mmCIF file with all atom_site columns, C-alpha atoms in Angstrom:
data_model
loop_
_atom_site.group_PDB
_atom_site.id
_atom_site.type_symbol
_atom_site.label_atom_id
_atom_site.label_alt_id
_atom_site.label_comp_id
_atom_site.label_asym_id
_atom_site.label_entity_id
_atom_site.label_seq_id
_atom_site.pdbx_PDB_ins_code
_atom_site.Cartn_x
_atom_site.Cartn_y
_atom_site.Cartn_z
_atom_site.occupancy
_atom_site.B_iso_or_equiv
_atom_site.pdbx_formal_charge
_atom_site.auth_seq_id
_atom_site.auth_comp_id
_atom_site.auth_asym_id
_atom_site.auth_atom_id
_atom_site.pdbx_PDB_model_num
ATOM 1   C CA . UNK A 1 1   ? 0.000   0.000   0.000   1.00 0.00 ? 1   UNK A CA 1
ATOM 2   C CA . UNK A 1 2   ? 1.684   3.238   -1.124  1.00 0.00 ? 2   UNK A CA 1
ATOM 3   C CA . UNK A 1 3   ? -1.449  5.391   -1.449  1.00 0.00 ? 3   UNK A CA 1
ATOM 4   C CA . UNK A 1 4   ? -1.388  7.434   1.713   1.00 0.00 ? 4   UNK A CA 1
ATOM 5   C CA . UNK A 1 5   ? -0.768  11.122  1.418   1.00 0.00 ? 5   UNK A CA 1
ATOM 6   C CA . UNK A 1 6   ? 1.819   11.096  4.329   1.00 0.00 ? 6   UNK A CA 1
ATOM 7   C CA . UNK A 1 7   ? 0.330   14.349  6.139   1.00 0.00 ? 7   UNK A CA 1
ATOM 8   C CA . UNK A 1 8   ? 1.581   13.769  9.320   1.00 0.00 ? 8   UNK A CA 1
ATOM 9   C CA . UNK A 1 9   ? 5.341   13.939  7.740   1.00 0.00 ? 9   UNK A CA 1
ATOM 10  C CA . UNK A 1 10  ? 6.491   17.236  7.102   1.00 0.00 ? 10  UNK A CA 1
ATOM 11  C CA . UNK A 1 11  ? 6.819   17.411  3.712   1.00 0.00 ? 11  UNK A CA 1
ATOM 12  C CA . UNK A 1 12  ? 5.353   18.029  0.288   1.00 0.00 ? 12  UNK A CA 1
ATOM 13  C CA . UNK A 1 13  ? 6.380   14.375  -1.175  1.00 0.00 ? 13  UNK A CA 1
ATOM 14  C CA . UNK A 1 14  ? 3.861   11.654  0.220   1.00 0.00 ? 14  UNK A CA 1
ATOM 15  C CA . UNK A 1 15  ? 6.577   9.932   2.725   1.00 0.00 ? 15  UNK A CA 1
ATOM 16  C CA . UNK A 1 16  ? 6.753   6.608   0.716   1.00 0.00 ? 16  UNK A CA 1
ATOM 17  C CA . UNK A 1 17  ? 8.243   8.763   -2.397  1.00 0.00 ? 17  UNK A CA 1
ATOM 18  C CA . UNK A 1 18  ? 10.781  10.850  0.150   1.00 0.00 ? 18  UNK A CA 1
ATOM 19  C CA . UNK A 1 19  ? 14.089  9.692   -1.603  1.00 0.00 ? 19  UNK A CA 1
ATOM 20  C CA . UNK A 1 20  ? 16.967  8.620   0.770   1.00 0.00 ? 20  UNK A CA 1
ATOM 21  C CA . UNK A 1 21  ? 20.478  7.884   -0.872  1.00 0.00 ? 21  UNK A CA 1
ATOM 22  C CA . UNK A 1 22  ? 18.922  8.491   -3.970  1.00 0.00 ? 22  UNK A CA 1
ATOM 23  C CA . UNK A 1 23  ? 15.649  5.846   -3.660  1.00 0.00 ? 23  UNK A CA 1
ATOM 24  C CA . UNK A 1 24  ? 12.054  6.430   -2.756  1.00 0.00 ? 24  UNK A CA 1
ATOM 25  C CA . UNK A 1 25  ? 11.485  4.504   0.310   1.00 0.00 ? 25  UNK A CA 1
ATOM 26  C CA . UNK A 1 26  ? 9.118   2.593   -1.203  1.00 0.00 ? 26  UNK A CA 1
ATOM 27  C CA . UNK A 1 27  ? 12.096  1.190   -3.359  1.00 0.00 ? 27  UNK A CA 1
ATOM 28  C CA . UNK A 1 28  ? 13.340  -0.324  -0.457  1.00 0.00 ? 28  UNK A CA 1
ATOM 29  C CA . UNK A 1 29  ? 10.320  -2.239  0.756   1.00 0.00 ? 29  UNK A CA 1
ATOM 30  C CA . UNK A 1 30  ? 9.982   -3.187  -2.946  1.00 0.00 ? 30  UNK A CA 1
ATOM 31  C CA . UNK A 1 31  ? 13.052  -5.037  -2.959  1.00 0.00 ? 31  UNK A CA 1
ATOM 32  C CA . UNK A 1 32  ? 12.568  -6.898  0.553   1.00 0.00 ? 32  UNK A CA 1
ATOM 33  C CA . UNK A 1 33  ? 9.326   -8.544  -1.197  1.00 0.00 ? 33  UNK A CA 1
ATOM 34  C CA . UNK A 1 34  ? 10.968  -8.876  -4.448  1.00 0.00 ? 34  UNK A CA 1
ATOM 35  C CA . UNK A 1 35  ? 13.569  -11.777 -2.863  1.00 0.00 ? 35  UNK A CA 1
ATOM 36  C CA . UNK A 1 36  ? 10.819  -13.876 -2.183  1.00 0.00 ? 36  UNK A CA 1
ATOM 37  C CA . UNK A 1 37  ? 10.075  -16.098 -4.468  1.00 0.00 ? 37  UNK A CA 1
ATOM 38  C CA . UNK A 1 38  ? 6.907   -16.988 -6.255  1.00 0.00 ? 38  UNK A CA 1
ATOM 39  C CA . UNK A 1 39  ? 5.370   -13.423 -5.448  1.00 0.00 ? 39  UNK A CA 1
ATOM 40  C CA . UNK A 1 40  ? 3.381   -11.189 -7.874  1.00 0.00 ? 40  UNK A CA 1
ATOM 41  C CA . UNK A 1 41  ? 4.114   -7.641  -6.655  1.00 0.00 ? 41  UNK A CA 1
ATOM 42  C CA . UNK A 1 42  ? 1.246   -5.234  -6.512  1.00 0.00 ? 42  UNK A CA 1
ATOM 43  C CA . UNK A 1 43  ? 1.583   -1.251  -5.577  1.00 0.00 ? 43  UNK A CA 1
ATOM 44  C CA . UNK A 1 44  ? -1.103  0.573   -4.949  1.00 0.00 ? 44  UNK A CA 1
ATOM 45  C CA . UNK A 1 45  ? -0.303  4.238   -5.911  1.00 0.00 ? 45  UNK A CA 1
ATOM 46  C CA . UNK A 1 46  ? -1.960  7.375   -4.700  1.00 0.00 ? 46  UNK A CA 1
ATOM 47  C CA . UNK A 1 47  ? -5.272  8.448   -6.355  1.00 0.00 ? 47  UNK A CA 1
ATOM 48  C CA . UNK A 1 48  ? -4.071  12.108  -6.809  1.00 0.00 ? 48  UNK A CA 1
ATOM 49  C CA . UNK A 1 49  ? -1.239  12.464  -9.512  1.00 0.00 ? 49  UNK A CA 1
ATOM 50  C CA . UNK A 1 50  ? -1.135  8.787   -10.577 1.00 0.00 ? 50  UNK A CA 1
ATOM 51  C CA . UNK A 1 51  ? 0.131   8.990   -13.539 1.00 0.00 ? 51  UNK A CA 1
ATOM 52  C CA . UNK A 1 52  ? 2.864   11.026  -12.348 1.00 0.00 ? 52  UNK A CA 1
ATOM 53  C CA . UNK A 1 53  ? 3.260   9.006   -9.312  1.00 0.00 ? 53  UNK A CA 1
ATOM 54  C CA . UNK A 1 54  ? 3.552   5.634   -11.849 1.00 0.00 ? 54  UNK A CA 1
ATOM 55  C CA . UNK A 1 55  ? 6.026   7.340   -14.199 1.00 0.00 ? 55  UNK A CA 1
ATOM 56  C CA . UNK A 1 56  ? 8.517   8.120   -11.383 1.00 0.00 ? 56  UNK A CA 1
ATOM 57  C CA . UNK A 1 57  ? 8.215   4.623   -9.347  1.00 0.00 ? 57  UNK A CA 1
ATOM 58  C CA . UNK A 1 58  ? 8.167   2.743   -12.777 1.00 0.00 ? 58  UNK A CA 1
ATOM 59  C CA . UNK A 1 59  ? 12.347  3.652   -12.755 1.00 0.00 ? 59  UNK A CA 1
ATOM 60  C CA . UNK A 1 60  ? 12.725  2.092   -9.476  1.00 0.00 ? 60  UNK A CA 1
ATOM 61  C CA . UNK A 1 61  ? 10.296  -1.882  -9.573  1.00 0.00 ? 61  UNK A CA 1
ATOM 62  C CA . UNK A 1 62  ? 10.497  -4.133  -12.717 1.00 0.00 ? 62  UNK A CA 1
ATOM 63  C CA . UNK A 1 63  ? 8.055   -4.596  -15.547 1.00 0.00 ? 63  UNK A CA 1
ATOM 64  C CA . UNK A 1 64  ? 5.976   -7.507  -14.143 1.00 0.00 ? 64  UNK A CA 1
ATOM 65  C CA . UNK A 1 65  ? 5.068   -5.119  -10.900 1.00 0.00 ? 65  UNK A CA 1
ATOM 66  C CA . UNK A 1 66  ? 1.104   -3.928  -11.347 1.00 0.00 ? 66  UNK A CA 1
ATOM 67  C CA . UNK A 1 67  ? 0.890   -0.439  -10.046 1.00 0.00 ? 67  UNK A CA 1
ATOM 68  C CA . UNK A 1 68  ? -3.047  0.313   -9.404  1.00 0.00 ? 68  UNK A CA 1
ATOM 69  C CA . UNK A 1 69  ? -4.542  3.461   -8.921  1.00 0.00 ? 69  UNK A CA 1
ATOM 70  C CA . UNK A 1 70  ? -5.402  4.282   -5.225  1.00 0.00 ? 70  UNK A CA 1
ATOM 71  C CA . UNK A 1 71  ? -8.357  5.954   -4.224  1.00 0.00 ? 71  UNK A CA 1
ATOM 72  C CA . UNK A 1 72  ? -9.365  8.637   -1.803  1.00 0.00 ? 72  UNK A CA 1
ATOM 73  C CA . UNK A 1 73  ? -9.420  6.610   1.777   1.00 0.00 ? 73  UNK A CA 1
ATOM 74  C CA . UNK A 1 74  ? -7.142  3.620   2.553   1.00 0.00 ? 74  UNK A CA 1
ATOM 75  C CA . UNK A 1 75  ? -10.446 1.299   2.173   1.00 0.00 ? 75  UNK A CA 1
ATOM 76  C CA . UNK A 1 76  ? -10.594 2.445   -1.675  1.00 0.00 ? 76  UNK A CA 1
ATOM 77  C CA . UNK A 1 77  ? -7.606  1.459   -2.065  1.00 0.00 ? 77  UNK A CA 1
ATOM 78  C CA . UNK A 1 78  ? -7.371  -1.821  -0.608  1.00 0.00 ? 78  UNK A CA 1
ATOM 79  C CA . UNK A 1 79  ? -10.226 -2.952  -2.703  1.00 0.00 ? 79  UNK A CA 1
ATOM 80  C CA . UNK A 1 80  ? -8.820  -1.653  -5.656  1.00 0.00 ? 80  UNK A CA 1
ATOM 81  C CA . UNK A 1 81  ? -5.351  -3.296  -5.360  1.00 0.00 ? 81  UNK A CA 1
ATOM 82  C CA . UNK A 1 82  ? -7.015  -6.624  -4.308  1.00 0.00 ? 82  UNK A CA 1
ATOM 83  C CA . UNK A 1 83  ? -9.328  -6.115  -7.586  1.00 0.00 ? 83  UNK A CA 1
ATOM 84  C CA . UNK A 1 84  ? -6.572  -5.805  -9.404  1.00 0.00 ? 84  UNK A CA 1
ATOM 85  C CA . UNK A 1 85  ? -6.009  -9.483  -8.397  1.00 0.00 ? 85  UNK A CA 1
ATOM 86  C CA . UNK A 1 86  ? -8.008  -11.151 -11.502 1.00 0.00 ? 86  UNK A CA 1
ATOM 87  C CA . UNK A 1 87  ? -7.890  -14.999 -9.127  1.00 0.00 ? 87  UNK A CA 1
ATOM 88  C CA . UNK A 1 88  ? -9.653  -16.213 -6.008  1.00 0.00 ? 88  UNK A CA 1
ATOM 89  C CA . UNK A 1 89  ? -6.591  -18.463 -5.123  1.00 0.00 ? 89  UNK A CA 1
ATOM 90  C CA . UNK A 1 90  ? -3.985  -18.390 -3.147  1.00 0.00 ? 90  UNK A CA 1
ATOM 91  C CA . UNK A 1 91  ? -2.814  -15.780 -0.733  1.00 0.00 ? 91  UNK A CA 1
ATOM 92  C CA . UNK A 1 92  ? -2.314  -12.110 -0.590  1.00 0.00 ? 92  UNK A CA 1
ATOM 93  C CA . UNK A 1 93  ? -0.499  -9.949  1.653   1.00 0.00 ? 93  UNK A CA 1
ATOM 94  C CA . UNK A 1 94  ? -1.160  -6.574  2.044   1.00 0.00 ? 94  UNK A CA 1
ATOM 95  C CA . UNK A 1 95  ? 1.727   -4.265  3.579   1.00 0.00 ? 95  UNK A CA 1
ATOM 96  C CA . UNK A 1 96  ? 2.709   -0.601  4.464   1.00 0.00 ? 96  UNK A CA 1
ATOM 97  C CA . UNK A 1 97  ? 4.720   0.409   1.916   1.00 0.00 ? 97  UNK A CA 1
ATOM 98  C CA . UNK A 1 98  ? 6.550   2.969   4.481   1.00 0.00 ? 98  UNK A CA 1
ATOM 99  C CA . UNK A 1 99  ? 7.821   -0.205  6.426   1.00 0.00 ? 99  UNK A CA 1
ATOM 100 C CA . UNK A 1 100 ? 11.234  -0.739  4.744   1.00 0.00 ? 100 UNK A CA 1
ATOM 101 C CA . UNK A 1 101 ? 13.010  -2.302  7.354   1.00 0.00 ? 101 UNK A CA 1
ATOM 102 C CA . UNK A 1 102 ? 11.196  -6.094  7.886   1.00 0.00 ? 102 UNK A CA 1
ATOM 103 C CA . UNK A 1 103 ? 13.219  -8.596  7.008   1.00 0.00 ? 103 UNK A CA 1
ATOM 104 C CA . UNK A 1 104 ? 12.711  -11.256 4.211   1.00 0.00 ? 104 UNK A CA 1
ATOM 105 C CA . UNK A 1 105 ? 12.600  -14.039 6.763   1.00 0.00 ? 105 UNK A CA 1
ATOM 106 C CA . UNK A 1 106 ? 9.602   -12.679 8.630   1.00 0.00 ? 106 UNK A CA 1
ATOM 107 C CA . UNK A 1 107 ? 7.535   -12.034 5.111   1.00 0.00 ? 107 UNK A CA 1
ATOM 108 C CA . UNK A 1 108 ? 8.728   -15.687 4.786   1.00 0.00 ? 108 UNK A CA 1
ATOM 109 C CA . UNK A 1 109 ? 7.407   -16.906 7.711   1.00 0.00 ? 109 UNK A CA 1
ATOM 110 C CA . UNK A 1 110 ? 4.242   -15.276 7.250   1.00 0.00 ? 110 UNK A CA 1
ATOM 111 C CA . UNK A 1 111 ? 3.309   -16.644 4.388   1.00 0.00 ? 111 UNK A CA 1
ATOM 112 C CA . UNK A 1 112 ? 4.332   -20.004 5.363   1.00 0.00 ? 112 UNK A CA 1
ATOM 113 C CA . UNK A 1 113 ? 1.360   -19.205 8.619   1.00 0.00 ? 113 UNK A CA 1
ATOM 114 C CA . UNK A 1 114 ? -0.849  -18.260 6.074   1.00 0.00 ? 114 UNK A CA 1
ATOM 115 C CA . UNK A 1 115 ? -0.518  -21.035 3.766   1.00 0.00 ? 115 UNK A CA 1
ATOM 116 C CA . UNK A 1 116 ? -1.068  -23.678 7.069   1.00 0.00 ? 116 UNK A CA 1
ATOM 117 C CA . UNK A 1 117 ? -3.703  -22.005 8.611   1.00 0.00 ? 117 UNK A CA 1
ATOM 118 C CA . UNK A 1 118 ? -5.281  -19.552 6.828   1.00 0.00 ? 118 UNK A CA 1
ATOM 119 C CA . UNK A 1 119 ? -4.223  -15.818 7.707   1.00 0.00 ? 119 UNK A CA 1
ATOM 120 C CA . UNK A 1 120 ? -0.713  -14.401 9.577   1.00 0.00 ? 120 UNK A CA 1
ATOM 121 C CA . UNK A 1 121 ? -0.500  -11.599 10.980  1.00 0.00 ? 121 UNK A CA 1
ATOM 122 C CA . UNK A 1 122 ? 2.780   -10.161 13.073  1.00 0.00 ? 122 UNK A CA 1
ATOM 123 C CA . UNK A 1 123 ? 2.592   -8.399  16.262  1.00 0.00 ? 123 UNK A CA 1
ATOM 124 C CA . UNK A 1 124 ? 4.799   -6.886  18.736  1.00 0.00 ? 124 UNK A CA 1
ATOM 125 C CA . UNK A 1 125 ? 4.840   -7.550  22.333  1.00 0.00 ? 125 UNK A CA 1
ATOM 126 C CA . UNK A 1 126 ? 4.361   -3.494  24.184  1.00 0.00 ? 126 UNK A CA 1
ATOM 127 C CA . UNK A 1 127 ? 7.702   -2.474  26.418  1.00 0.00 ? 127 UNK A CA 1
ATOM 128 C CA . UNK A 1 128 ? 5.651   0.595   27.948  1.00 0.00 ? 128 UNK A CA 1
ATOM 129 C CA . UNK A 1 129 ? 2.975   0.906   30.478  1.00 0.00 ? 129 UNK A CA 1
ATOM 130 C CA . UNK A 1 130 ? -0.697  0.830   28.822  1.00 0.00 ? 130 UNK A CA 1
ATOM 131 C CA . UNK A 1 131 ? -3.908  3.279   29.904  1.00 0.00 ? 131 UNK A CA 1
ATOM 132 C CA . UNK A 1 132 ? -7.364  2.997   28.684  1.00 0.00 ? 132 UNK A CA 1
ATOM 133 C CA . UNK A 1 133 ? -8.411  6.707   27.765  1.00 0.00 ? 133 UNK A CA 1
ATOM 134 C CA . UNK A 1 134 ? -12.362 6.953   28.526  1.00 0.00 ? 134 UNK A CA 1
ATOM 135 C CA . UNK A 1 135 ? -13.605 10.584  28.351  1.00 0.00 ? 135 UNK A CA 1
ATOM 136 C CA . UNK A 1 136 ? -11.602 12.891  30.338  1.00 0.00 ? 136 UNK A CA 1
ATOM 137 C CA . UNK A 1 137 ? -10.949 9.498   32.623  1.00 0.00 ? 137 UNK A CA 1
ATOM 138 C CA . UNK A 1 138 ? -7.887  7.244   32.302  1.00 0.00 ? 138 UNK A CA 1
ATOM 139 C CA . UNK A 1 139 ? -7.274  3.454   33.820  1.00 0.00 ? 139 UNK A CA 1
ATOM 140 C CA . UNK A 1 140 ? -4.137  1.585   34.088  1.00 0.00 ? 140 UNK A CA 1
ATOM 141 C CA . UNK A 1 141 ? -4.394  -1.904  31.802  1.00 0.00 ? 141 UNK A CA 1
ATOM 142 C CA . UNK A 1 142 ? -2.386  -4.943  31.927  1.00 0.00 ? 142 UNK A CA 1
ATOM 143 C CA . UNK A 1 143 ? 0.253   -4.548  29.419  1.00 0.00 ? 143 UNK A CA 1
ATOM 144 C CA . UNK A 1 144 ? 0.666   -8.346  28.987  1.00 0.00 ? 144 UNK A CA 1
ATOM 145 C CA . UNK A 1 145 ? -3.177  -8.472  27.204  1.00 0.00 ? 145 UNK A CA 1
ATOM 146 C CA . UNK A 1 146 ? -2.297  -6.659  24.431  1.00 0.00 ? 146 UNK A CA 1
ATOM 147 C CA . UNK A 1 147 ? -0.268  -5.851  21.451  1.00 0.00 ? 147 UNK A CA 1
ATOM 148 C CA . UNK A 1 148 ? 0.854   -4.287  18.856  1.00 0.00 ? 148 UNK A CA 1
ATOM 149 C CA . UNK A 1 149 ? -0.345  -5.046  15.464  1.00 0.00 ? 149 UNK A CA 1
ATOM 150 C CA . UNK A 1 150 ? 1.989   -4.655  11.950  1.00 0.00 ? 150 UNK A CA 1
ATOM 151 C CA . UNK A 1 151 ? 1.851   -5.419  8.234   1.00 0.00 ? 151 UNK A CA 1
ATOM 152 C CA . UNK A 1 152 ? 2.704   -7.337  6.052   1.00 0.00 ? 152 UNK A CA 1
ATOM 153 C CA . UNK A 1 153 ? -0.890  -8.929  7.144   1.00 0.00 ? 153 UNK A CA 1
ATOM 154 C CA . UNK A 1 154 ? -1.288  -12.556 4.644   1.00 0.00 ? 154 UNK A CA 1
ATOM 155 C CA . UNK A 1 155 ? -4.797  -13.601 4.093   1.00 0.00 ? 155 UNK A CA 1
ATOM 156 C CA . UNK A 1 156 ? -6.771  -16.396 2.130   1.00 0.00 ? 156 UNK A CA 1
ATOM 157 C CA . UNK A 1 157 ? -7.726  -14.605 -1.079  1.00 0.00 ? 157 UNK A CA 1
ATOM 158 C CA . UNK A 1 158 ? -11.410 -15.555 -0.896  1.00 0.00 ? 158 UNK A CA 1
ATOM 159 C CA . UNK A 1 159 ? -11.697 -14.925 2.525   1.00 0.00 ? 159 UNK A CA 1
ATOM 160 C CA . UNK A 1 160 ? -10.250 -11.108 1.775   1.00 0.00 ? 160 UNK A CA 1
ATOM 161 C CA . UNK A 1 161 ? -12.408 -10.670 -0.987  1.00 0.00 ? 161 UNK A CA 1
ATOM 162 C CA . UNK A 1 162 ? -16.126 -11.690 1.216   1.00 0.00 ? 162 UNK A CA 1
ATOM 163 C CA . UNK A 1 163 ? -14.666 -9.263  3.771   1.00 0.00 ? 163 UNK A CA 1
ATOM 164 C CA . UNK A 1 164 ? -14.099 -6.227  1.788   1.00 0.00 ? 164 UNK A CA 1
ATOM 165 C CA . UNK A 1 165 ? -17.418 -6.654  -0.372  1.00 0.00 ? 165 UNK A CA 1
ATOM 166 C CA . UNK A 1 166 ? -18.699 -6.533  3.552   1.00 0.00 ? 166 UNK A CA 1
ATOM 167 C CA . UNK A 1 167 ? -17.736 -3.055  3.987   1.00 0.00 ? 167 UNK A CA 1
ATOM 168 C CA . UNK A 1 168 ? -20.125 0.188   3.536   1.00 0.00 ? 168 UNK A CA 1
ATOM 169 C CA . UNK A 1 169 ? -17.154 2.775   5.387   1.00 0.00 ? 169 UNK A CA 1
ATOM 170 C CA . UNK A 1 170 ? -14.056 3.746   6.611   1.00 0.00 ? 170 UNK A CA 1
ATOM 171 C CA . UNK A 1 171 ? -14.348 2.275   9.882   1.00 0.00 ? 171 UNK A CA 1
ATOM 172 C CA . UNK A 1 172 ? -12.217 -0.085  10.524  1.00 0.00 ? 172 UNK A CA 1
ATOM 173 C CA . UNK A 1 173 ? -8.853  -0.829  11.744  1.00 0.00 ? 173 UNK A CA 1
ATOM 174 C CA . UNK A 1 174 ? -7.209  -3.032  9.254   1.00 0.00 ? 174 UNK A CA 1
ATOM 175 C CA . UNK A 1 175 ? -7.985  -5.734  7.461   1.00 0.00 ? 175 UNK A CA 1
ATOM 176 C CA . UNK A 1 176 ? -7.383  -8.036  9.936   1.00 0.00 ? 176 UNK A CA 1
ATOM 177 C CA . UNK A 1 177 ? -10.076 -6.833  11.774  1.00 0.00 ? 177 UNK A CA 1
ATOM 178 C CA . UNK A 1 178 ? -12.804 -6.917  8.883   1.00 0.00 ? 178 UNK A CA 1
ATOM 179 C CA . UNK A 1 179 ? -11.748 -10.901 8.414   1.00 0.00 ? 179 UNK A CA 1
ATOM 180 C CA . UNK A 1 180 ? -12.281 -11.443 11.770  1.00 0.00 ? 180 UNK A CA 1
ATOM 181 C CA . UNK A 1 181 ? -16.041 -10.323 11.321  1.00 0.00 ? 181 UNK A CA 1
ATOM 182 C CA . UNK A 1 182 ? -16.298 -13.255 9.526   1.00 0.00 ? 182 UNK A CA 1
ATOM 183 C CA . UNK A 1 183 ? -15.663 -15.252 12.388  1.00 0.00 ? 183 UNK A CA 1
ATOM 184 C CA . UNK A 1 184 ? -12.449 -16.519 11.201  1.00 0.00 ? 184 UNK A CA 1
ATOM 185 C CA . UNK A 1 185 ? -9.560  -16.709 14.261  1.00 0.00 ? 185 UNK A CA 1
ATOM 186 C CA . UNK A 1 186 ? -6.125  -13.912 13.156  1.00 0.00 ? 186 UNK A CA 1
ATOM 187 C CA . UNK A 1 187 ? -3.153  -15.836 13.378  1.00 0.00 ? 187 UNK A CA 1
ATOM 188 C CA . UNK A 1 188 ? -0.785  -13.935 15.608  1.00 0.00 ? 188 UNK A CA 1
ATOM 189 C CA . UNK A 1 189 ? 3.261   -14.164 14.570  1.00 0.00 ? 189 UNK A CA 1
ATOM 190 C CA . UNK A 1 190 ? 5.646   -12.373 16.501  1.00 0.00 ? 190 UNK A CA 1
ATOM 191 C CA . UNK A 1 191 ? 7.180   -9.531  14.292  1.00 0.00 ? 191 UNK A CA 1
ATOM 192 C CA . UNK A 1 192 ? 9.901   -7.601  14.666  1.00 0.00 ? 192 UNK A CA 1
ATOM 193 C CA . UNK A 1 193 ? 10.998  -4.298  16.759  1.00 0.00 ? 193 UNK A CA 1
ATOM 194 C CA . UNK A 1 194 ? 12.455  -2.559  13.569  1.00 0.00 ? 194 UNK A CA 1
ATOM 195 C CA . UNK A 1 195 ? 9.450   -3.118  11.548  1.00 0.00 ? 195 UNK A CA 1
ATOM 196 C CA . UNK A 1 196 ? 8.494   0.213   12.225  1.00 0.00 ? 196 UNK A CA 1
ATOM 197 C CA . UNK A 1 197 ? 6.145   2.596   10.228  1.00 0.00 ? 197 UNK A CA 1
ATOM 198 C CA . UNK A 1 198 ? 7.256   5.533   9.216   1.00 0.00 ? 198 UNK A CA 1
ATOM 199 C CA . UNK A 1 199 ? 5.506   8.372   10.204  1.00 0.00 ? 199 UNK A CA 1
ATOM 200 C CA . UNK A 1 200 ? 7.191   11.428  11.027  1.00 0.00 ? 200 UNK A CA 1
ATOM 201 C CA . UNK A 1 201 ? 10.661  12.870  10.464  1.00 0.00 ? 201 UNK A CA 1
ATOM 202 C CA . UNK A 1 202 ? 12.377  11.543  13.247  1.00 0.00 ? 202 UNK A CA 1
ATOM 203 C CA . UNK A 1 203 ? 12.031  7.733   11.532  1.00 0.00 ? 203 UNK A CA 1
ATOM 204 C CA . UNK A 1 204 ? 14.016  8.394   9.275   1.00 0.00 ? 204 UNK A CA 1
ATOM 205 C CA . UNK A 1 205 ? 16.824  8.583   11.465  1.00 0.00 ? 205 UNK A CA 1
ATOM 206 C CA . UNK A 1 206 ? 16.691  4.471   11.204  1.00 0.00 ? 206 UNK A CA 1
ATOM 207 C CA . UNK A 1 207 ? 18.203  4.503   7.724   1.00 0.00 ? 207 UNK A CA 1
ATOM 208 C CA . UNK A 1 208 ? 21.286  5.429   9.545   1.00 0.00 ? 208 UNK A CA 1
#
């Protein structure tokens, strides 16, 4: 997914375009999925200035990657990147294109999940203290019931497909969460620390 307009970064270039050493970080994640074998690569571009968007990231992925026109929330988008999947077969993963740093192992492994059981998705154990906001109240929560959720998240391609023809809004948290509407049990696998998002300017600092 490299639709998002990156507002929360400072800067006039969507974050997954922001070139470091010369490459859009979405060249990077590109070529973590691109030594896996056996995977058909799609990129889901932004809605706004695709054809400018395609031209420029068309330099940095190979001819057999599908770049799909985004559209104007992240659910758009998902549906029209997994439409741009002709088959109901198989699997298909669907990751943060501004999460460069995973390593080739875990997208491994999660397929690998996926394939046995259905669905993978990685998570991260939380290090900090957790409170429950309600109102203008707050409550202390035990850290060790929750976690932290990250992409690339692998799905059965039917099941994907029932659960986004499901969906009438923006509400929801990922896609994950629509499948499990389904009544179909997420397959947690632990992910890793430096699969971080990037977000704001101060991520960048882990290209160092």
């Amino acid at each position: 997914m490299a639709a998002g307009s990156g507002e929360r970064m400072d800067s006039k270039v969507p974050k997954q375009f922001l070139e470091i050493n010369n490459q859009p970080i979405l060249a990077y994640t590109f070529k973590k999925f691109k030594k896996v074998k056996n995977l058909n690569i799609h990129i889901v571009l932004p809605h706004d200035g695709f054809d400018n968007w395609k031209k420029y990231i068309s330099k940095y992925v190979d001819k057999e990657t599908i770049l799909v026109r985004g559209g104007s929330h992240r659910n758009i988008s998902v549906r029209n990147g997994v439409d741009s999947i002709t088959t109901n077969k198989g699997l298909i993963g669907i990751h943060d294109a501004v999460r460069p740093f995973l390593s080739i192992n875990l997208i491994r492994e999660l397929f690998l999940e996926a394939e046995k059981n259905g669905n993978a998705v990685p998570y991260t154990k939380s290090t900090n203290s957790i409170r429950r906001i309600d109102g203008e109240r707050n409550f202390a929560v035990e850290r060790s019931e929750y976690v932290q959720i990250q992409t690339p998240q692998i799905f059965d391609a039917k099941t994907l497909k029932k659960s986004l023809e499901r969906i009438d809004n923006n509400n929801y948290n990922d896609e994950a969460s629509l499948i499990e509407e389904l009544g179909v049990k997420i397959n947690l696998v632990e992910g890793e620390e430096n699969n971080i998002k990037i977000t704001t300017e101060k991520d960048l600092k882990y290209f160092d």
